[in-house]
Coordinates of C-alpha atoms and ligand atoms in Angstrom, one line a residue:
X1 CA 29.0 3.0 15.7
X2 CA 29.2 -0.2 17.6
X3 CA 31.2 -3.2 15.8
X4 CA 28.2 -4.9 14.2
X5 CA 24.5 -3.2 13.1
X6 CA 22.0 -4.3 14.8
X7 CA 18.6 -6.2 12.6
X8 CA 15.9 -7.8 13.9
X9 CA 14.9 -10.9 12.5
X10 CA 11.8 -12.8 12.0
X11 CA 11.6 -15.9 10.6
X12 CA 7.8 -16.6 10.4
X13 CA 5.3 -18.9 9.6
X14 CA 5.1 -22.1 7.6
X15 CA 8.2 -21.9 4.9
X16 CA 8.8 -19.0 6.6
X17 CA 12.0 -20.1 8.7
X18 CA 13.4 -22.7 5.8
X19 CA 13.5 -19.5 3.7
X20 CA 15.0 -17.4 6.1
X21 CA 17.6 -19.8 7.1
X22 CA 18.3 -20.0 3.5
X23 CA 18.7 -16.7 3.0
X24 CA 21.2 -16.5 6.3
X25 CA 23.4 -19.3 5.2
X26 CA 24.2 -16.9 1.6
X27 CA 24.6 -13.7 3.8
X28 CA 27.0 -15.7 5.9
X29 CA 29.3 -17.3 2.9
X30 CA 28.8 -13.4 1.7
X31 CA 30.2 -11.5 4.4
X32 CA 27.1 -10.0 5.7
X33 CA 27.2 -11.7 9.1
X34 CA 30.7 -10.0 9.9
X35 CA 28.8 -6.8 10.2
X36 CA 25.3 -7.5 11.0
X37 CA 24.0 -8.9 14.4
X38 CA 20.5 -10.6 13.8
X39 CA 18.5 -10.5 16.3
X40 CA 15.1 -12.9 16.1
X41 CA 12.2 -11.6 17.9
X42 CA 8.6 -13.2 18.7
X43 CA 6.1 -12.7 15.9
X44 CA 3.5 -14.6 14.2
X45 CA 1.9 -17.6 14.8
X46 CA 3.2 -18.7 18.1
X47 CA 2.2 -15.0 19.8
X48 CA -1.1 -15.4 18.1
X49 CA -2.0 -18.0 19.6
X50 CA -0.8 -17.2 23.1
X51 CA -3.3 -14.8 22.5
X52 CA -2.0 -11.5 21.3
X53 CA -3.8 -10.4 19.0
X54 CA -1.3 -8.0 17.6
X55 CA 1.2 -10.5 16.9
X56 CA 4.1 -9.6 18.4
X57 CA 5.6 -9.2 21.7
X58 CA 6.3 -6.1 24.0
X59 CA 9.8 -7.4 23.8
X60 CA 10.1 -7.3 20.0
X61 CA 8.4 -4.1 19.3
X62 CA 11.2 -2.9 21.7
X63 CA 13.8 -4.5 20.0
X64 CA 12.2 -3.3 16.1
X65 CA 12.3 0.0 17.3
X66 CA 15.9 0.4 18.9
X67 CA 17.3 -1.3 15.3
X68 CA 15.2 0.5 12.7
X69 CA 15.2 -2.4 10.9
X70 CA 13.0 -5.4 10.6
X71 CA 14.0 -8.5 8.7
X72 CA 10.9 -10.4 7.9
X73 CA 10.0 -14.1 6.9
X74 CA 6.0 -15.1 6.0
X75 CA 3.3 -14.7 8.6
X76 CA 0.0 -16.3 8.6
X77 CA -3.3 -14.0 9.9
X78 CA -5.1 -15.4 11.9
X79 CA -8.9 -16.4 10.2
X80 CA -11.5 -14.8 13.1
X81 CA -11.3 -14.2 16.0
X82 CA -10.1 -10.9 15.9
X83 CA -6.5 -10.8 15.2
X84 CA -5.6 -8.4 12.4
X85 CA -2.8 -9.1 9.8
X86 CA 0.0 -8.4 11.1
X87 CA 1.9 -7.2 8.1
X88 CA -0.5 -4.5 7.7
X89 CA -0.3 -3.9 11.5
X90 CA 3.7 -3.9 11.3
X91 CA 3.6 -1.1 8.7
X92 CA 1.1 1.2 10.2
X93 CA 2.2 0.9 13.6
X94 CA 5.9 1.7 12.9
X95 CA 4.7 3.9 9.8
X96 CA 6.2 2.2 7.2
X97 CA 5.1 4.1 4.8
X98 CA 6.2 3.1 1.6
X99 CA 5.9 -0.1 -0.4
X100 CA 8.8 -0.6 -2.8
X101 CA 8.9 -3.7 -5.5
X102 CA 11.3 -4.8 -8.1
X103 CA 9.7 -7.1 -11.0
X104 CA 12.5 -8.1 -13.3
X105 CA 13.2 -10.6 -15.8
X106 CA 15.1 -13.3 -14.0
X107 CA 17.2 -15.5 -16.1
X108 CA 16.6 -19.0 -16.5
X109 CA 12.7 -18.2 -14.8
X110 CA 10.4 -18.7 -17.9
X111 CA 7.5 -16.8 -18.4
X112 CA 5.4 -15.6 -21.5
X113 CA 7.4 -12.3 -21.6
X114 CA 10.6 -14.1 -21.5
X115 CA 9.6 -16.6 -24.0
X116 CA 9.0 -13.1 -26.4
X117 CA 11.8 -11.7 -26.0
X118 CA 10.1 -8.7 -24.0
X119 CA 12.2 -7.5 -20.7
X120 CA 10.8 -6.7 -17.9
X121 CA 12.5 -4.0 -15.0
X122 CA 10.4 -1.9 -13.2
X123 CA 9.2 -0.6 -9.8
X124 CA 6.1 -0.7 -7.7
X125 CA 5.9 1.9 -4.9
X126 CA 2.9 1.5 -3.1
X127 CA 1.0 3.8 -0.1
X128 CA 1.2 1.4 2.3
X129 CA -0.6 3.6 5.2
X130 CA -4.2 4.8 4.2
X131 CA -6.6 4.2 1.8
X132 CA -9.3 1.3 3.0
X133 CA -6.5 -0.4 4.5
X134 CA -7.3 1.4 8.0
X135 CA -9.9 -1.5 7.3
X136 CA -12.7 1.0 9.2
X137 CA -15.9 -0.7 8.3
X138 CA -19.7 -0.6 9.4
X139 CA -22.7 -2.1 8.4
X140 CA -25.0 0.9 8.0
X141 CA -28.4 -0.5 7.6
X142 CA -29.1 -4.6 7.3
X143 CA -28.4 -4.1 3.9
X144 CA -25.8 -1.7 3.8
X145 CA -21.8 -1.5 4.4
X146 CA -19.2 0.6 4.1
X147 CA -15.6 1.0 3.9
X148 CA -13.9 4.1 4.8
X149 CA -10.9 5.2 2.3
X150 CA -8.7 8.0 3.3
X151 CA -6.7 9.8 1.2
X152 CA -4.2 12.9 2.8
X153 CA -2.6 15.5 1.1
X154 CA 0.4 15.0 3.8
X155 CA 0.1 11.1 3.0
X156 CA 0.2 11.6 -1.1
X157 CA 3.4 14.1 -0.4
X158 CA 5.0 11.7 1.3
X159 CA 5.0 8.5 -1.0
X160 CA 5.3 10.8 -4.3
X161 CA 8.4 12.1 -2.8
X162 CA 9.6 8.4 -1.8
X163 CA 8.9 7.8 -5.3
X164 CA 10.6 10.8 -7.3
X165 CA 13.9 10.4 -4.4
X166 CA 13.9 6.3 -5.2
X167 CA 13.8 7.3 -8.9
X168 CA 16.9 9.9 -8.7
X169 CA 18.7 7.3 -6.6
X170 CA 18.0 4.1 -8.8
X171 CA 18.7 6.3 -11.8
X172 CA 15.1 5.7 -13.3
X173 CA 14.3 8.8 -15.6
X174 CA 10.4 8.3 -15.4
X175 CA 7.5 7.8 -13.0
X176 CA 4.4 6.7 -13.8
X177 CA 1.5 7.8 -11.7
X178 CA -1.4 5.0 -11.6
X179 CA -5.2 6.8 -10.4
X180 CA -8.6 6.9 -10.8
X181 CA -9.2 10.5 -10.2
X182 CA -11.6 10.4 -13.3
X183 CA -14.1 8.8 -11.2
X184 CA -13.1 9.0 -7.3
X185 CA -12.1 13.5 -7.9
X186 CA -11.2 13.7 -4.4
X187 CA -9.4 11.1 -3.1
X188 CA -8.1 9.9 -6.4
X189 CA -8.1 13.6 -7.8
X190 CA -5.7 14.5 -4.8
X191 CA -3.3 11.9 -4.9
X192 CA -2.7 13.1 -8.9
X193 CA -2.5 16.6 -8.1
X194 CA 0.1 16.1 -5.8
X195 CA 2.0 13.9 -8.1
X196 CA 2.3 16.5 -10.5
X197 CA 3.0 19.2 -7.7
X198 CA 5.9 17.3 -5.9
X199 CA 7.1 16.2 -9.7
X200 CA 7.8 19.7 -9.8
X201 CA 11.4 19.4 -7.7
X202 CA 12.2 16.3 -9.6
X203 CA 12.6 18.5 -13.3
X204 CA 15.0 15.7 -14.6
X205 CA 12.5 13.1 -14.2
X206 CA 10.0 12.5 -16.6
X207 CA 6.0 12.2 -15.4
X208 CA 3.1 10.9 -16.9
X209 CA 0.1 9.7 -15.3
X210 CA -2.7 6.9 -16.5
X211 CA -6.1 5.3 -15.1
X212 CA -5.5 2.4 -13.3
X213 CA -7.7 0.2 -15.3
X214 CA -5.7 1.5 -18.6
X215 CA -3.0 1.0 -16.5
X216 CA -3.4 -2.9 -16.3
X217 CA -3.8 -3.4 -19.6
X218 CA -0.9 -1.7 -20.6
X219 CA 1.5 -3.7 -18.3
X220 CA 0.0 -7.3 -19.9
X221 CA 0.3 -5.6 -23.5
X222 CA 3.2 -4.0 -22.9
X223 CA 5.5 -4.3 -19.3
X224 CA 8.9 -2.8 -20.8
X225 CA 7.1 0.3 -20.8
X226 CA 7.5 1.1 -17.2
X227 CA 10.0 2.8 -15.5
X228 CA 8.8 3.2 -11.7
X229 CA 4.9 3.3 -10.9
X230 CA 3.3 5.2 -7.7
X231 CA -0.3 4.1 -6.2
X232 CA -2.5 4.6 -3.4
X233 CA -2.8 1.5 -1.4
X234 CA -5.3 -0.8 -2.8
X235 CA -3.9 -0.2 -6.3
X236 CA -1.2 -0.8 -5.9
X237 CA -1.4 -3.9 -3.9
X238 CA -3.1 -5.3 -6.8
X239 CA -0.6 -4.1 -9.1
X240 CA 2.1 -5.6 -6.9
X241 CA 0.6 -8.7 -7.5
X242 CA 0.0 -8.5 -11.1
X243 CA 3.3 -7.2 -11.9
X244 CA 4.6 -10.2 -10.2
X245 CA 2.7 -12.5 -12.4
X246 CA 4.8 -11.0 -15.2
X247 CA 8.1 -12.4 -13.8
X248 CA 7.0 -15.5 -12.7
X249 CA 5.1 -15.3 -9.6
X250 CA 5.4 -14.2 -6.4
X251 CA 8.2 -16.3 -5.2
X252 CA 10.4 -13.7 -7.1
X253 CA 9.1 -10.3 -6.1
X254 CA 10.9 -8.1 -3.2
X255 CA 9.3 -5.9 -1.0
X256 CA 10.4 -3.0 1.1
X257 CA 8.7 -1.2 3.4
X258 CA 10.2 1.9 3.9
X259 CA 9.4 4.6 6.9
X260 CA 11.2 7.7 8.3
X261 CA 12.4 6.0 10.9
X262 CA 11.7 2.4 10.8
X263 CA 11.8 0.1 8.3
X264 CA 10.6 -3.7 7.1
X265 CA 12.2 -6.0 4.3
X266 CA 10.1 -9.4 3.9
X267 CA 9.0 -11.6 1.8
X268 CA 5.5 -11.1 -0.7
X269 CA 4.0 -14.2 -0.3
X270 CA 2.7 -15.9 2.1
X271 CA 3.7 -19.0 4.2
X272 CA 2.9 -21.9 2.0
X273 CA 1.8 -24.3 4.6
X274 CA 1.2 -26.6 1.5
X275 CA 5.0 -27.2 1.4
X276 CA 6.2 -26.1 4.6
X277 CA 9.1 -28.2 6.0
X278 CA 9.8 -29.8 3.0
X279 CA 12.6 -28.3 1.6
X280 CA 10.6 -27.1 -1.4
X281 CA 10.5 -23.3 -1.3
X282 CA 12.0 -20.7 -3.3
X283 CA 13.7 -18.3 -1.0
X284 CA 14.2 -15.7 -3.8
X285 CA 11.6 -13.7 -3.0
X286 CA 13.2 -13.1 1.1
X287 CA 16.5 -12.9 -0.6
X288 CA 15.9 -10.1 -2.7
X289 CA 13.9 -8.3 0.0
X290 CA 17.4 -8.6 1.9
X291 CA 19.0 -7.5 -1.0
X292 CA 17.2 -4.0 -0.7
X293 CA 17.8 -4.0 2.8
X294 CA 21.8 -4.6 2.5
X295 CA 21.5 -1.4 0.0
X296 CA 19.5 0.6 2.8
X297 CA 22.3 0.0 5.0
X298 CA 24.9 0.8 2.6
X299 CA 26.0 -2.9 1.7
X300 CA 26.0 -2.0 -2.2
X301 CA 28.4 -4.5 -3.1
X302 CA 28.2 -7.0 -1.0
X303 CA 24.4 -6.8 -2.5
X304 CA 25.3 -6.5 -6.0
X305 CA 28.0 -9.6 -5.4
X306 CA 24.7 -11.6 -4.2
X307 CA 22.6 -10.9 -6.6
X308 CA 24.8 -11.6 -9.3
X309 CA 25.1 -14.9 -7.6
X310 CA 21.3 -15.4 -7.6
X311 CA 21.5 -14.5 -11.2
X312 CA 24.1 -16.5 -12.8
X313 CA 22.9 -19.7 -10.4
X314 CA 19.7 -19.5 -12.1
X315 CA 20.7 -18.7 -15.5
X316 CA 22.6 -22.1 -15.0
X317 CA 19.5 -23.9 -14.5
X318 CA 19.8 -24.1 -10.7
X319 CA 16.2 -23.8 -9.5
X320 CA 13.4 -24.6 -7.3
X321 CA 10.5 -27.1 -8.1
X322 CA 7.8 -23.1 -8.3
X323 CA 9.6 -22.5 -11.3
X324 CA 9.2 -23.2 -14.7
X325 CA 13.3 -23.7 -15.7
X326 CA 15.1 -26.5 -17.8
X327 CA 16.6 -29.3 -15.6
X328 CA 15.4 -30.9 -12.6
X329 CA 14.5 -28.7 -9.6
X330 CA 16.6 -28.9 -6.4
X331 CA 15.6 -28.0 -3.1
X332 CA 16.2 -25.3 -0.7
X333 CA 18.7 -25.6 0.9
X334 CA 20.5 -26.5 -2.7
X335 CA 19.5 -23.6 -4.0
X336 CA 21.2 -21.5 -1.2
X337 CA 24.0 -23.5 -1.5
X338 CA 24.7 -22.9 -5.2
X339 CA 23.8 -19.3 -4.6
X340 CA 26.5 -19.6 -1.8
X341 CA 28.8 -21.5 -4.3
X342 CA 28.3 -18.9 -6.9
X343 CA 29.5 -15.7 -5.3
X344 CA 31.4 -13.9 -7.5
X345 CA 29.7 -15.0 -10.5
X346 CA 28.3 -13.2 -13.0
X347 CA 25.2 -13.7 -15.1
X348 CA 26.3 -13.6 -18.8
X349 CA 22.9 -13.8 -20.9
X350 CA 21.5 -10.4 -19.4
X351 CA 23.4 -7.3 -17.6
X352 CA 24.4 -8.3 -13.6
X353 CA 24.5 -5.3 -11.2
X354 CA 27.1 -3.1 -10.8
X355 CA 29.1 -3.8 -8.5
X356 CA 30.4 -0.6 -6.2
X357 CA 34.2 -0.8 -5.1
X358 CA 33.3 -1.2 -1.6
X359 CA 30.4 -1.3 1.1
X360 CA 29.9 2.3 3.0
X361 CA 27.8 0.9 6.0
X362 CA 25.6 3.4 7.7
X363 CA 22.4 3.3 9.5
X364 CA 21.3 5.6 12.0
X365 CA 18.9 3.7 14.5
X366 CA 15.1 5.3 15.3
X367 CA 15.4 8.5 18.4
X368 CA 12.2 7.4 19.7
X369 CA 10.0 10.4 19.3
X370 CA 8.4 11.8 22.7
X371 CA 4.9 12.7 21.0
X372 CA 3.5 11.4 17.6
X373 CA 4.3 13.8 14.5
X374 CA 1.4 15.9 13.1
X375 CA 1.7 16.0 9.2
X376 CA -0.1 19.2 8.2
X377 CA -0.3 21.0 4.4
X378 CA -2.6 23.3 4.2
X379 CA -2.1 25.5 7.4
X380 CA -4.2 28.8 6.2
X381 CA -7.3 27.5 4.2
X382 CA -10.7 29.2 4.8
X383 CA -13.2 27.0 5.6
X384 CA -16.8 27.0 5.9
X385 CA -19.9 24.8 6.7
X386 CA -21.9 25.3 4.0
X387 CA -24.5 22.2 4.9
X388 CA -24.7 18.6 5.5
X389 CA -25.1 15.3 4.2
X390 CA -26.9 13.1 6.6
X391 CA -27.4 9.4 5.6
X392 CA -30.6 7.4 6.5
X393 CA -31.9 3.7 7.2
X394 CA -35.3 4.2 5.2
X395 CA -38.1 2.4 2.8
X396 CA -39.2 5.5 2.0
X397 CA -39.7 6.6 -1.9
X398 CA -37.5 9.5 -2.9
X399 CA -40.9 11.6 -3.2
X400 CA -42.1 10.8 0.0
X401 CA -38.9 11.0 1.8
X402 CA -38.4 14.6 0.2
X403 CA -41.9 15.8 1.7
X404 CA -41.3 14.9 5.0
X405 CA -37.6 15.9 4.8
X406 CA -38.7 19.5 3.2
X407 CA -41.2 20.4 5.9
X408 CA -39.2 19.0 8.2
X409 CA -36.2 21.6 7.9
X410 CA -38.6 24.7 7.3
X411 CA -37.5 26.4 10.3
X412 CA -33.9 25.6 9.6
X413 CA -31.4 28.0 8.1
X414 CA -31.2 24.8 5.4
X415 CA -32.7 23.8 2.3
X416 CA -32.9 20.1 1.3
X417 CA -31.1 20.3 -2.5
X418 CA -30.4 16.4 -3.1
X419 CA -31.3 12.7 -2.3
X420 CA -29.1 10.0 -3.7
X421 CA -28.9 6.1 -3.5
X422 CA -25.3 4.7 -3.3
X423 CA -24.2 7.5 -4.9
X424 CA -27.0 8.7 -7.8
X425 CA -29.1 11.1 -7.5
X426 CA -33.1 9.8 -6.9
X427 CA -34.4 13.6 -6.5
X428 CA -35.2 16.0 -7.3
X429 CA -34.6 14.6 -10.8
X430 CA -34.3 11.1 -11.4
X431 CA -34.7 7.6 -13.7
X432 CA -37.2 5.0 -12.4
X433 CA -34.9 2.6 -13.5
X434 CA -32.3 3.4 -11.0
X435 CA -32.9 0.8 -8.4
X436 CA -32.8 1.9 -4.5
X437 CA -31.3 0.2 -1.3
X438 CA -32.9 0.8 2.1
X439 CA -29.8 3.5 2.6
X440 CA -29.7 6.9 1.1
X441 CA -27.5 10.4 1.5
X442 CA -30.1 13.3 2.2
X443 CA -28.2 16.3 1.3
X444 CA -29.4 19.8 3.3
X445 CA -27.3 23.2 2.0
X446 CA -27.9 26.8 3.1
X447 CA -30.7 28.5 2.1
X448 CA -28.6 31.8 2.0
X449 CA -26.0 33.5 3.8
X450 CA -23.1 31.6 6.0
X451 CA -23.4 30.0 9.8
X452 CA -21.1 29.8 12.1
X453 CA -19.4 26.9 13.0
X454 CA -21.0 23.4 12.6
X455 CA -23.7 23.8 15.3
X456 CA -26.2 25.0 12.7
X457 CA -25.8 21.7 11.0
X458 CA -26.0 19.4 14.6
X459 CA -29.5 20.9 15.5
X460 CA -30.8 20.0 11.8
X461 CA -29.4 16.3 12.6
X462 CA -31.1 16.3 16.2
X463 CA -34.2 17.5 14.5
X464 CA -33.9 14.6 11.5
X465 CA -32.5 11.9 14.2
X466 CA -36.0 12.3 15.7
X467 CA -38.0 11.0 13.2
X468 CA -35.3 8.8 10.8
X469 CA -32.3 6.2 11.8
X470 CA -29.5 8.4 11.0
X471 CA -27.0 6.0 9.4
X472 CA -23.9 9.0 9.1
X473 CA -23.5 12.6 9.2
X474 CA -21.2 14.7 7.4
X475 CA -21.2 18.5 8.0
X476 CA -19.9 19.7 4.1
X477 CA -17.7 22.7 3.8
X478 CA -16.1 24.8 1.3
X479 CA -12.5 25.4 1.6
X480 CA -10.9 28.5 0.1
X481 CA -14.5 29.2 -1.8
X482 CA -14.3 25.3 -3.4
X483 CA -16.9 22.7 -2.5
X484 CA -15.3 19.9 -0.2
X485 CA -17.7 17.4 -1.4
X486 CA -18.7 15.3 -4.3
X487 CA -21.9 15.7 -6.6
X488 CA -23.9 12.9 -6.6
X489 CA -24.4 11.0 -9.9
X490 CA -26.8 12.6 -12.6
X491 CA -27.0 16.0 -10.3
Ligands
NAD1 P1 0.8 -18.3 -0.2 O1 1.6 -17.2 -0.9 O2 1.3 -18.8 1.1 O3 0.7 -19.5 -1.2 C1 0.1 -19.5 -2.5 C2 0.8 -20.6 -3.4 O4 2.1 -20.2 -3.7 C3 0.9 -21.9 -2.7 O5 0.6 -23.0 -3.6 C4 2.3 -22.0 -2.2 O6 2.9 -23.3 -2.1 C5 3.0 -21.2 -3.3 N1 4.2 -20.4 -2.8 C6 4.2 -19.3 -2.0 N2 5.4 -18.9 -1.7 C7 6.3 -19.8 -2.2 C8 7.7 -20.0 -2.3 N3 8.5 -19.1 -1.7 N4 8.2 -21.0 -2.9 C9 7.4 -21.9 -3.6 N5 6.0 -21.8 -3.6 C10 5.5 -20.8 -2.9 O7 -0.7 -17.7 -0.1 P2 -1.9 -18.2 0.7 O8 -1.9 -19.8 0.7 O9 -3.0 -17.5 0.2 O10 -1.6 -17.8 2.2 C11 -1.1 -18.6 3.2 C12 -0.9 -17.8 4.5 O11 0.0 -16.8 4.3 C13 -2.2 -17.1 5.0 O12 -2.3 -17.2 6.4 C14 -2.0 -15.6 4.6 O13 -2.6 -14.7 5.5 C15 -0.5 -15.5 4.8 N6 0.2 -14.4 4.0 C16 1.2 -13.8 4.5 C17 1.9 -12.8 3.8 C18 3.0 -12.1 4.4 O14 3.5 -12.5 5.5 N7 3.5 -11.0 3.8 C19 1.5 -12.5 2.5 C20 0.4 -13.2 1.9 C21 -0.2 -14.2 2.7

């Protein structure tokens, strides 16, 4: 290994490079610069606006992916225009799968929970990949959109494992798994099922799984329940974000985002520009997220050393003007300088972290792979088409619609079974009361026997493309003899 590891650094946006300098200055007094090289690379801002509309620059997307590791400050997305954000980018494109937060009770940080007497300490461990996040939206019809959600069985293995391995490492002796499988059965329905089955080779651990709506509820009523929570993406990020309320905001919540190969430690919030370059923000937040990262590189007591510091400095009343403390608040760079002051220190109103007898560095920097990995589960399931849902731009009453659609498909090997509006079914039974949009799902199934392959199904959507705007089309299957699609509402 060479004399020092090799991170790459980006400051970013707005408060973004007080914070991070911040953060530097205690990893130097610390130690953590006698073994780490960082390296800042060109993101954000400046590269949008030099138009790229990733973000980055060739240069740093080399340098990210020869280190592994990605230290991260802030960045603002771009409003229009096109660019994406590139956080999300930064995850998907180096598959960063995993979202990992810590919400703790931080001393001398008030909040209504502290002010009770209830403790809070648990994780977040968010799907950071799919779900709506590929952000694949149309507009169907004038008055119609949609948002694509994807949910994998390889992608649900993967951050339930994350979760259950976290857990056994952290020492946390239950996972929670957040869902909504009672209403979405598929996607929702999946990512449960697959909890329980990878909880399976986690025996020690104890599971239990709740509705995400419940699930909120509980963690305002009662946060010191909570161990270590899984979600897909989009509850969890919401999640995140509430469970960060709990502790005092976001200025105080971590995040990791954790891949096979590469990895990204930043800051949760955003870049302030409200304060920026005033010496007014709280770089606990970026300092924690390095906190994780020292431990993913094996730096568990220089880590635990640091945090202690954090700890006792604001148990002491040391704090910045976000948070709601006795005393005055200082700034910044105070802040890091107490923190820097403090090593050493220990916080003596609630347990510090242990501290390990010595640092066992290790990283092993990304082999870039030659082809992209295929993630596959279920290698010998029997499928079949068994029909189609085809989706349609009409005015059209169900009744109507259903004539035309019937006689229409007569010489077809399919039968029309179902029409729904955004989601519920309008024939062949129905309530008048259910209220239509000009886009509906015309469902056709076999009228007996099996096809062959999905051609069946194209000629029935040639033949209905020629007298409807066809909004989607989705040949339905059955795999293993189960139905790969949802019933509609009141069917
Ligand atoms: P924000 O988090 O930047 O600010 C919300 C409020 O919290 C502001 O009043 C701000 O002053 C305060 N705040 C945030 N961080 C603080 C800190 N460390 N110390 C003290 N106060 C702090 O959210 P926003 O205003 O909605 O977003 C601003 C920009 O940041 C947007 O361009 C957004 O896209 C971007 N953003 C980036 C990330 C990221 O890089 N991970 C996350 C969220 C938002």
């Amino acid at each position: 290994m060479p004399d020092k590891l090799t991170i790459a650094l980006a400051p970013g946006d707005g408060i973004g490079p007080e914070i991070t300098k911040a953060c530097l200055s205690i990893f130097q007094a610390a130690g953590v610069l006698d073994h780490v090289e960082f390296t800042e690379v060109d993101m954000g801002r400046k590269v949008f606006n030099d138009g790229d509309t990733r973000g980055m620059t060739d240069e740093a997307v080399e340098i990210i992916e020869a280190t592994g590791i990605l230290y991260k400050g802030p960045m603002g997305t771009p409003i229009g225009g096109g660019g994406k954000s590139i956080n999300v980018t930064l995850r998907k494109t180096f598959g960063a799968f995993a979202n990992l937060r810590h919400f703790q009770t931080l001393p001398g940080v008030e909040t209504v929970y502290s002010r009770a007497g209830v403790p809070v300490d648990f994780y977040v461990v968010r799907e950071n990949v799919e779900d709506t996040y590929g952000g694949i939206e149309h507009r169907l019809t004038p008055d119609a959109y949609t948002a694509k959600r994807i949910i994998t069985t390889p992608g649900c293995d993967q951050i339930n494992r994350f979760a259950f391995e976290t857990a056994k490492a952290f020492g946390i002796d239950r996972v929670t798994c957040g869902h909504k499988a009672n209403i979405m059965k598929m996607t929702d329905g999946t990512f449960l099922d697959r909890f329980k089955f990878i909880s399976q080779d986690f025996p020690e651990i104890e599971t239990e799984d709740v509705i995400i709506d419940a699930l909120c509820m509980n963690l305002v009523l009662r946060p010191d329940k909570y161990k270590m929570i899984v979600l897909t993406n989009l509850q969890g990020d919401i999640v995140s974000d509430l469970a960060a309320g709990l502790v005092g905001g976001l200025g105080f919540a971590p995040s990791a985002n954790i891949g096979d190969q590469i990895s990204i430690f930043e800051a949760v919030h955003g870049t302030a520009p409200d304060i920026a370059g005033q010496d007014l923000a709280n770089p606990t937040s970026l300092l924690l997220s390095g906190l994780i990262m020292l431990r993913h590189i094996g730096m568990r007591k220089t880590a635990a050393i640091i945090e202690n510091s954090l700890l006792y400095t604001l148990e002491s009343g040391v704090h910045t003007g976000d948070v709601k403390g006795k005393g005055e608040p200082v700034g910044t760079k105070a802040f890091a300088a107490a923190i820097a002051q403090n090593l050493g220190k220990n916080p003596e109103t609630i347990e510090g972290a242990a501290v390990p007898a010595s640092d066992d560095i290790s990283h092993t920097p990304p082999v870039r792979p030659s082809v992209n990995l295929m993630m596959t589960t279920h290698e010998q399931v029997q499928t079949t088409v068994c029909g189609a849902d085809i989706f349609l731009e009409t005015t059209l009453t169900p009744l109507d619609l259903a004539a035309k659609l019937q006689r229409l498909c007569e010489t077809t090997p399919f039968k029309l079974t179902v029409i729904s509006n955004r989601g519920t079914q309008v024939w062949p039974t129905g309530s008048p009361y259910t209220e239509l949009v000009n886009e509906c799902c015309v469902r056709f199934e076999l009228k007996e026997g099996t096809v062959i392959g999905q051609g069946p199904t194209v000629h029935l959507l040639a033949k209905v493309a020629e007298k409807f705007t066809v909004t989607e089309f989705i040949p339905i299957r059955m795999y293993d003899g189960v139905p790969g699609f949802s019933l509609a509402q009141g069917q």
